[in-house]
JSON list of C-alpha atoms in Angstrom, two decimals:
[
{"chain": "A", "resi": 1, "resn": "UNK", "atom": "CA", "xyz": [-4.26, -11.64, 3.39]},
{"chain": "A", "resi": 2, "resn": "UNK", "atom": "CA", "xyz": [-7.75, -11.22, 3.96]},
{"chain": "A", "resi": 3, "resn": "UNK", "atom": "CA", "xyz": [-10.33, -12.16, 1.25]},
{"chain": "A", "resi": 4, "resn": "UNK", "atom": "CA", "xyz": [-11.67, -8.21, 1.62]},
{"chain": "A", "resi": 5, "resn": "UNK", "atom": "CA", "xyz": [-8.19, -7.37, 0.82]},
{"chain": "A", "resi": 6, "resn": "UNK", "atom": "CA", "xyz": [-7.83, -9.72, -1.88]},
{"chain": "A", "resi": 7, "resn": "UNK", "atom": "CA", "xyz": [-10.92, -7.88, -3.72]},
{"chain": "A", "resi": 8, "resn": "UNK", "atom": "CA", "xyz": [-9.39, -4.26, -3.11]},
{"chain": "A", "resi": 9, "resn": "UNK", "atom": "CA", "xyz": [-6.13, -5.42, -4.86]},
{"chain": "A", "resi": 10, "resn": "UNK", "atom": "CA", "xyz": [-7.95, -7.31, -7.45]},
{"chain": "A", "resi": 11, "resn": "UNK", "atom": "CA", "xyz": [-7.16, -4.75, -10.73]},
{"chain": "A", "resi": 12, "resn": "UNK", "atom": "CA", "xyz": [-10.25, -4.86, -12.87]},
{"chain": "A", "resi": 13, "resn": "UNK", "atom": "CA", "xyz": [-11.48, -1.14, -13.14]},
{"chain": "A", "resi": 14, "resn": "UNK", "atom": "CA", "xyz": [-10.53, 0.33, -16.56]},
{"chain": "A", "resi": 15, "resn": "UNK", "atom": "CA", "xyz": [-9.14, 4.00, -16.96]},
{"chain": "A", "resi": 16, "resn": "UNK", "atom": "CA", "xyz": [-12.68, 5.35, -17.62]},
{"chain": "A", "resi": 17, "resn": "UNK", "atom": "CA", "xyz": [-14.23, 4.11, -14.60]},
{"chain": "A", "resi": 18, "resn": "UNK", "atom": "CA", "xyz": [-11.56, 5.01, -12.48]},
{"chain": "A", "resi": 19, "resn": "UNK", "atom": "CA", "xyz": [-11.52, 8.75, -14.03]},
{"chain": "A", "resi": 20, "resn": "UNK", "atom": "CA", "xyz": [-15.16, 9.15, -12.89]},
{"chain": "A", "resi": 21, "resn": "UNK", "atom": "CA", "xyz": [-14.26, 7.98, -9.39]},
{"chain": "A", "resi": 22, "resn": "UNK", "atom": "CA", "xyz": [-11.15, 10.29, -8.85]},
{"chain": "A", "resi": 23, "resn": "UNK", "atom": "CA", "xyz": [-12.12, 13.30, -11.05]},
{"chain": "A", "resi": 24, "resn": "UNK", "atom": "CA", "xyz": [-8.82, 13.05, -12.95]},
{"chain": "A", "resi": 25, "resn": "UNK", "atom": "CA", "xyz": [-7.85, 13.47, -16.52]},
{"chain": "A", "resi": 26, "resn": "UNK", "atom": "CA", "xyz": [-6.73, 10.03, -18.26]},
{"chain": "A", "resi": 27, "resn": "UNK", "atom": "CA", "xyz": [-3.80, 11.71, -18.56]},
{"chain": "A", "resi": 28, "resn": "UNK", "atom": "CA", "xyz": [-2.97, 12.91, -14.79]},
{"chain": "A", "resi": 29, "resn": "UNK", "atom": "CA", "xyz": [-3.46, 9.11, -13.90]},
{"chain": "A", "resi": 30, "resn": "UNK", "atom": "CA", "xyz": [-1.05, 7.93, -16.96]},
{"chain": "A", "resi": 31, "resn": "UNK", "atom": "CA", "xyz": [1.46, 10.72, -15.81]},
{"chain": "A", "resi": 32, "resn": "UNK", "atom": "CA", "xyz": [0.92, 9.40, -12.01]},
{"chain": "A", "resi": 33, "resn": "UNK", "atom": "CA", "xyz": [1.90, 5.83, -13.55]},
{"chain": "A", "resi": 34, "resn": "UNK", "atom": "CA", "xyz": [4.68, 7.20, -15.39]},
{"chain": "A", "resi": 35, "resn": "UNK", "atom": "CA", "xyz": [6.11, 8.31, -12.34]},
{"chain": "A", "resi": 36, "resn": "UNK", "atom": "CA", "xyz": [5.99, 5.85, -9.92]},
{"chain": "A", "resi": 37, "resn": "UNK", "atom": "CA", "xyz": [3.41, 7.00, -7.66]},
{"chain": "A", "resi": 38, "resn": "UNK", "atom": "CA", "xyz": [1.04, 3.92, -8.93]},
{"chain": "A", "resi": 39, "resn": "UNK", "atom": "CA", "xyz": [1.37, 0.82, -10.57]},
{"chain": "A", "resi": 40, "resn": "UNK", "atom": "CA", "xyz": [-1.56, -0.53, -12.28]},
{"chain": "A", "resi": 41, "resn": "UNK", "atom": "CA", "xyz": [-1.64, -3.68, -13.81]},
{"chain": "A", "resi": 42, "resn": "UNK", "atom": "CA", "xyz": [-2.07, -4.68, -17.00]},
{"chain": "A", "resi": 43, "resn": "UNK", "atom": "CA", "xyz": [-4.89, -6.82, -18.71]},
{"chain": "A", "resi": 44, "resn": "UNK", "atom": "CA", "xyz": [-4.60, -8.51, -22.50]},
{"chain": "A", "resi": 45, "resn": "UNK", "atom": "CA", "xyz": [-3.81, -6.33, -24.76]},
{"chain": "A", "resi": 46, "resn": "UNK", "atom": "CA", "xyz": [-1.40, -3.80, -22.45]},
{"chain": "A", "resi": 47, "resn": "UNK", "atom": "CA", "xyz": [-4.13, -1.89, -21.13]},
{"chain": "A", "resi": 48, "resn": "UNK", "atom": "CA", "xyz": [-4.54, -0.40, -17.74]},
{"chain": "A", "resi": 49, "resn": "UNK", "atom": "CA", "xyz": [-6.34, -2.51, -14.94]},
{"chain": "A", "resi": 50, "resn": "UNK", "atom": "CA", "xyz": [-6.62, -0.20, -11.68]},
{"chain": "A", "resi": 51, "resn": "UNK", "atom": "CA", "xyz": [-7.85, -1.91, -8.22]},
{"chain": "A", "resi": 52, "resn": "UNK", "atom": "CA", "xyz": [-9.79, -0.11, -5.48]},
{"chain": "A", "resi": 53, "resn": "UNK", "atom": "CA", "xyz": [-6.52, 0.69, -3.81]},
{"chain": "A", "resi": 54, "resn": "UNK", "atom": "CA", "xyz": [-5.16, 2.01, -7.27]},
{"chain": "A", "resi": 55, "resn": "UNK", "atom": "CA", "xyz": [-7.83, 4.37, -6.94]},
{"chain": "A", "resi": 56, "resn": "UNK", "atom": "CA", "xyz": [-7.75, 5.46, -2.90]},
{"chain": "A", "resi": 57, "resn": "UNK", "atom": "CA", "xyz": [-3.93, 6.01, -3.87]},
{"chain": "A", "resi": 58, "resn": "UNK", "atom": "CA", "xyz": [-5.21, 8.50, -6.71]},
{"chain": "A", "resi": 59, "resn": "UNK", "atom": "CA", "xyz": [-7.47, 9.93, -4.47]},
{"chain": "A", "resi": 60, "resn": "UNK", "atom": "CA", "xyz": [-4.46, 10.40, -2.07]},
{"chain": "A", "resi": 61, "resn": "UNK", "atom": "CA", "xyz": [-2.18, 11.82, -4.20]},
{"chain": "A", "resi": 62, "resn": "UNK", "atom": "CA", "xyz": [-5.00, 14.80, -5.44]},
{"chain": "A", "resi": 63, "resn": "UNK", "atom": "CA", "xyz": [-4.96, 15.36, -1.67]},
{"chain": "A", "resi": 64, "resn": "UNK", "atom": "CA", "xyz": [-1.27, 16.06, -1.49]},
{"chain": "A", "resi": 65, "resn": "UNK", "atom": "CA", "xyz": [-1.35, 18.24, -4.41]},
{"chain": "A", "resi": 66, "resn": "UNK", "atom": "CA", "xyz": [-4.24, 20.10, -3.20]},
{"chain": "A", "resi": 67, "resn": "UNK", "atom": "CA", "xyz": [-2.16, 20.60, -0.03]},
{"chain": "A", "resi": 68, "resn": "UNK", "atom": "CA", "xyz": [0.74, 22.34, -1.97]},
{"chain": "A", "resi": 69, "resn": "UNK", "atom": "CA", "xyz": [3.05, 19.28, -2.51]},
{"chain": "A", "resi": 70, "resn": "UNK", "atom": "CA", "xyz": [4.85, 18.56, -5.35]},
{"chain": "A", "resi": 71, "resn": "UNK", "atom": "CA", "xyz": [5.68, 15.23, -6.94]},
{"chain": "A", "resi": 72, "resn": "UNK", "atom": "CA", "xyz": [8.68, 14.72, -5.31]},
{"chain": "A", "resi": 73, "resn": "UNK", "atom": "CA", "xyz": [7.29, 15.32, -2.01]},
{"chain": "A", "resi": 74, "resn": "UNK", "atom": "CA", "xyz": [4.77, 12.93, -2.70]},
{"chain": "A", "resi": 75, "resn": "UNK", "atom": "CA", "xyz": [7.54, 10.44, -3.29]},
{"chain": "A", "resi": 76, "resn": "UNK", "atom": "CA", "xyz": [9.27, 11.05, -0.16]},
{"chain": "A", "resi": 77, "resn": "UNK", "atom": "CA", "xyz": [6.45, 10.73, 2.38]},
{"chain": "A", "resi": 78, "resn": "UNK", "atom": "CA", "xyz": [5.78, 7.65, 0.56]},
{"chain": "A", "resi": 79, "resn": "UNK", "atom": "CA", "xyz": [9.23, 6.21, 1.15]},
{"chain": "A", "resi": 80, "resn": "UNK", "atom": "CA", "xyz": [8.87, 7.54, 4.34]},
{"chain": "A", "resi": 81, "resn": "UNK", "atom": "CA", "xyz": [5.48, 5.80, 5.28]},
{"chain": "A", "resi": 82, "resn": "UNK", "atom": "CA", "xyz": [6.61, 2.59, 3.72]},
{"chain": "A", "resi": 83, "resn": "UNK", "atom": "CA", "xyz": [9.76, 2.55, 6.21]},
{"chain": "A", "resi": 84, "resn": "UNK", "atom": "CA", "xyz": [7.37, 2.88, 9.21]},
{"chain": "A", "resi": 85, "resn": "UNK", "atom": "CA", "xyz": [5.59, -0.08, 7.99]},
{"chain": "A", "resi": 86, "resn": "UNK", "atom": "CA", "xyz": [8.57, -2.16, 7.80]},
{"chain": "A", "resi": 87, "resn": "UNK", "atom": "CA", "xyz": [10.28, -1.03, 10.91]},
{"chain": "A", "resi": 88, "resn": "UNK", "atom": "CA", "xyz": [6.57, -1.91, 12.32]},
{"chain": "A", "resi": 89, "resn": "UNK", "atom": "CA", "xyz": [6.44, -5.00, 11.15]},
{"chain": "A", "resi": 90, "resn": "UNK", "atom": "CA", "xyz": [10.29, -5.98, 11.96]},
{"chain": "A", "resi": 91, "resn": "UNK", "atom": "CA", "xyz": [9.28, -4.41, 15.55]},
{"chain": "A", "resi": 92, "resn": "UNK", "atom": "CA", "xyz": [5.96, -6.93, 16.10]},
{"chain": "A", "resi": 93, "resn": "UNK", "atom": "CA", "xyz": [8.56, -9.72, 14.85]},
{"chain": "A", "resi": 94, "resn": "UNK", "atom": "CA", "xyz": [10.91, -9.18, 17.55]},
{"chain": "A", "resi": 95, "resn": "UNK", "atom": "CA", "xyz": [8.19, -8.67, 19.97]},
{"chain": "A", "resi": 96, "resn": "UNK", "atom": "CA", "xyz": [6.87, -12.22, 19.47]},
{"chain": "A", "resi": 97, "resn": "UNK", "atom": "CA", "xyz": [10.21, -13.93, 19.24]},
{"chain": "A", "resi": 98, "resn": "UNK", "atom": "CA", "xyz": [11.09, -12.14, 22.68]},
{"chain": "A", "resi": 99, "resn": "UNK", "atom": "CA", "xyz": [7.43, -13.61, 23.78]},
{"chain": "A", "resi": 100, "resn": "UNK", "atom": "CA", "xyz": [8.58, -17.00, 22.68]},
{"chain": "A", "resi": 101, "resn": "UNK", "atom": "CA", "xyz": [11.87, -16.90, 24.02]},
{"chain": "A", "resi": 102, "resn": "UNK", "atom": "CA", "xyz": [10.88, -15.81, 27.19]},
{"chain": "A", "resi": 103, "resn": "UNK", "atom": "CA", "xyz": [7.85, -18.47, 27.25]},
{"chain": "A", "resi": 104, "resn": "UNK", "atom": "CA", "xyz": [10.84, -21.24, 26.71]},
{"chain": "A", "resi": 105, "resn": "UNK", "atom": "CA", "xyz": [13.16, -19.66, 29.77]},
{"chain": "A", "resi": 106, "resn": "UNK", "atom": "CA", "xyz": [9.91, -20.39, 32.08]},
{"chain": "A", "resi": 107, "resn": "UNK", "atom": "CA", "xyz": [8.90, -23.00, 31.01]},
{"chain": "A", "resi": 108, "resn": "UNK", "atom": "CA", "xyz": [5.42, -21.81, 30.03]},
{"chain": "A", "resi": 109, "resn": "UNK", "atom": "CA", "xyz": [5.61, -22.75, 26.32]},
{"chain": "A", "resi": 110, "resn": "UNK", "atom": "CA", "xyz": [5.67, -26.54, 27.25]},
{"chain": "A", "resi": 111, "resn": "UNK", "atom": "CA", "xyz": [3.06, -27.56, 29.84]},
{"chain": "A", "resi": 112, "resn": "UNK", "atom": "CA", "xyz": [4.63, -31.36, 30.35]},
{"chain": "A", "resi": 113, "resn": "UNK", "atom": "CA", "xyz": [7.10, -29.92, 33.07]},
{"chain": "A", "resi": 114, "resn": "UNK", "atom": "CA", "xyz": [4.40, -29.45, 36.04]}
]
């Protein structure tokens, strides 16, 4: 992981900060916790910590409401999205261990043989 993405997942924003970036109530982004759709982490003391992709999630999720979704919804395209990414990823796996495998068979993965 990138050190960029290592600062967007870094949860330091507190609930009031990250209500003045998305617009929302304290207690749309509690309910939006309480449901699944985000998972913030917690500092001493229990409270909230919210990272920059916390809040682009947030900011996502008004979208989809704004579009007529409901919660549920939300939680299926979600599922949905995060198979893609792991059929992606499993795909790009078995792309580079055909690469390899095939670099073996020809002899191009070891250059001793010529």
């Amino acid at each position: 992981m990138s050190e960029k993405e290592l600062r967007r997942e870094m949860a330091v924003l507190p609930i009031s900060v990250v209500r003045e970036l998305t617009g929302l109530s304290d207690r749309q982004i509690r309910y939006y916790d309480q449901q699944g759709l985000i998972t913030p982490k917690r500092g001493a003391g229990k409270q909230r910590r919210y990272s920059l992709n916390d809040v682009d999630r947030l900011l996502e999720i008004t979208d989809y409401l704004d579009a007529g979704y409901t919660i549920s919804e939300i939680r299926e395209v979600e599922h949905k999205q995060i198979i893609r990414r792991q059929q992606a990823s499993s795909d790009a796996a078995l792309r580079n261990a055909l690469q390899d495998e095939f670099l073996k068979i020809g002899r191009f993965g070891n250059q001793s043989h010529f």
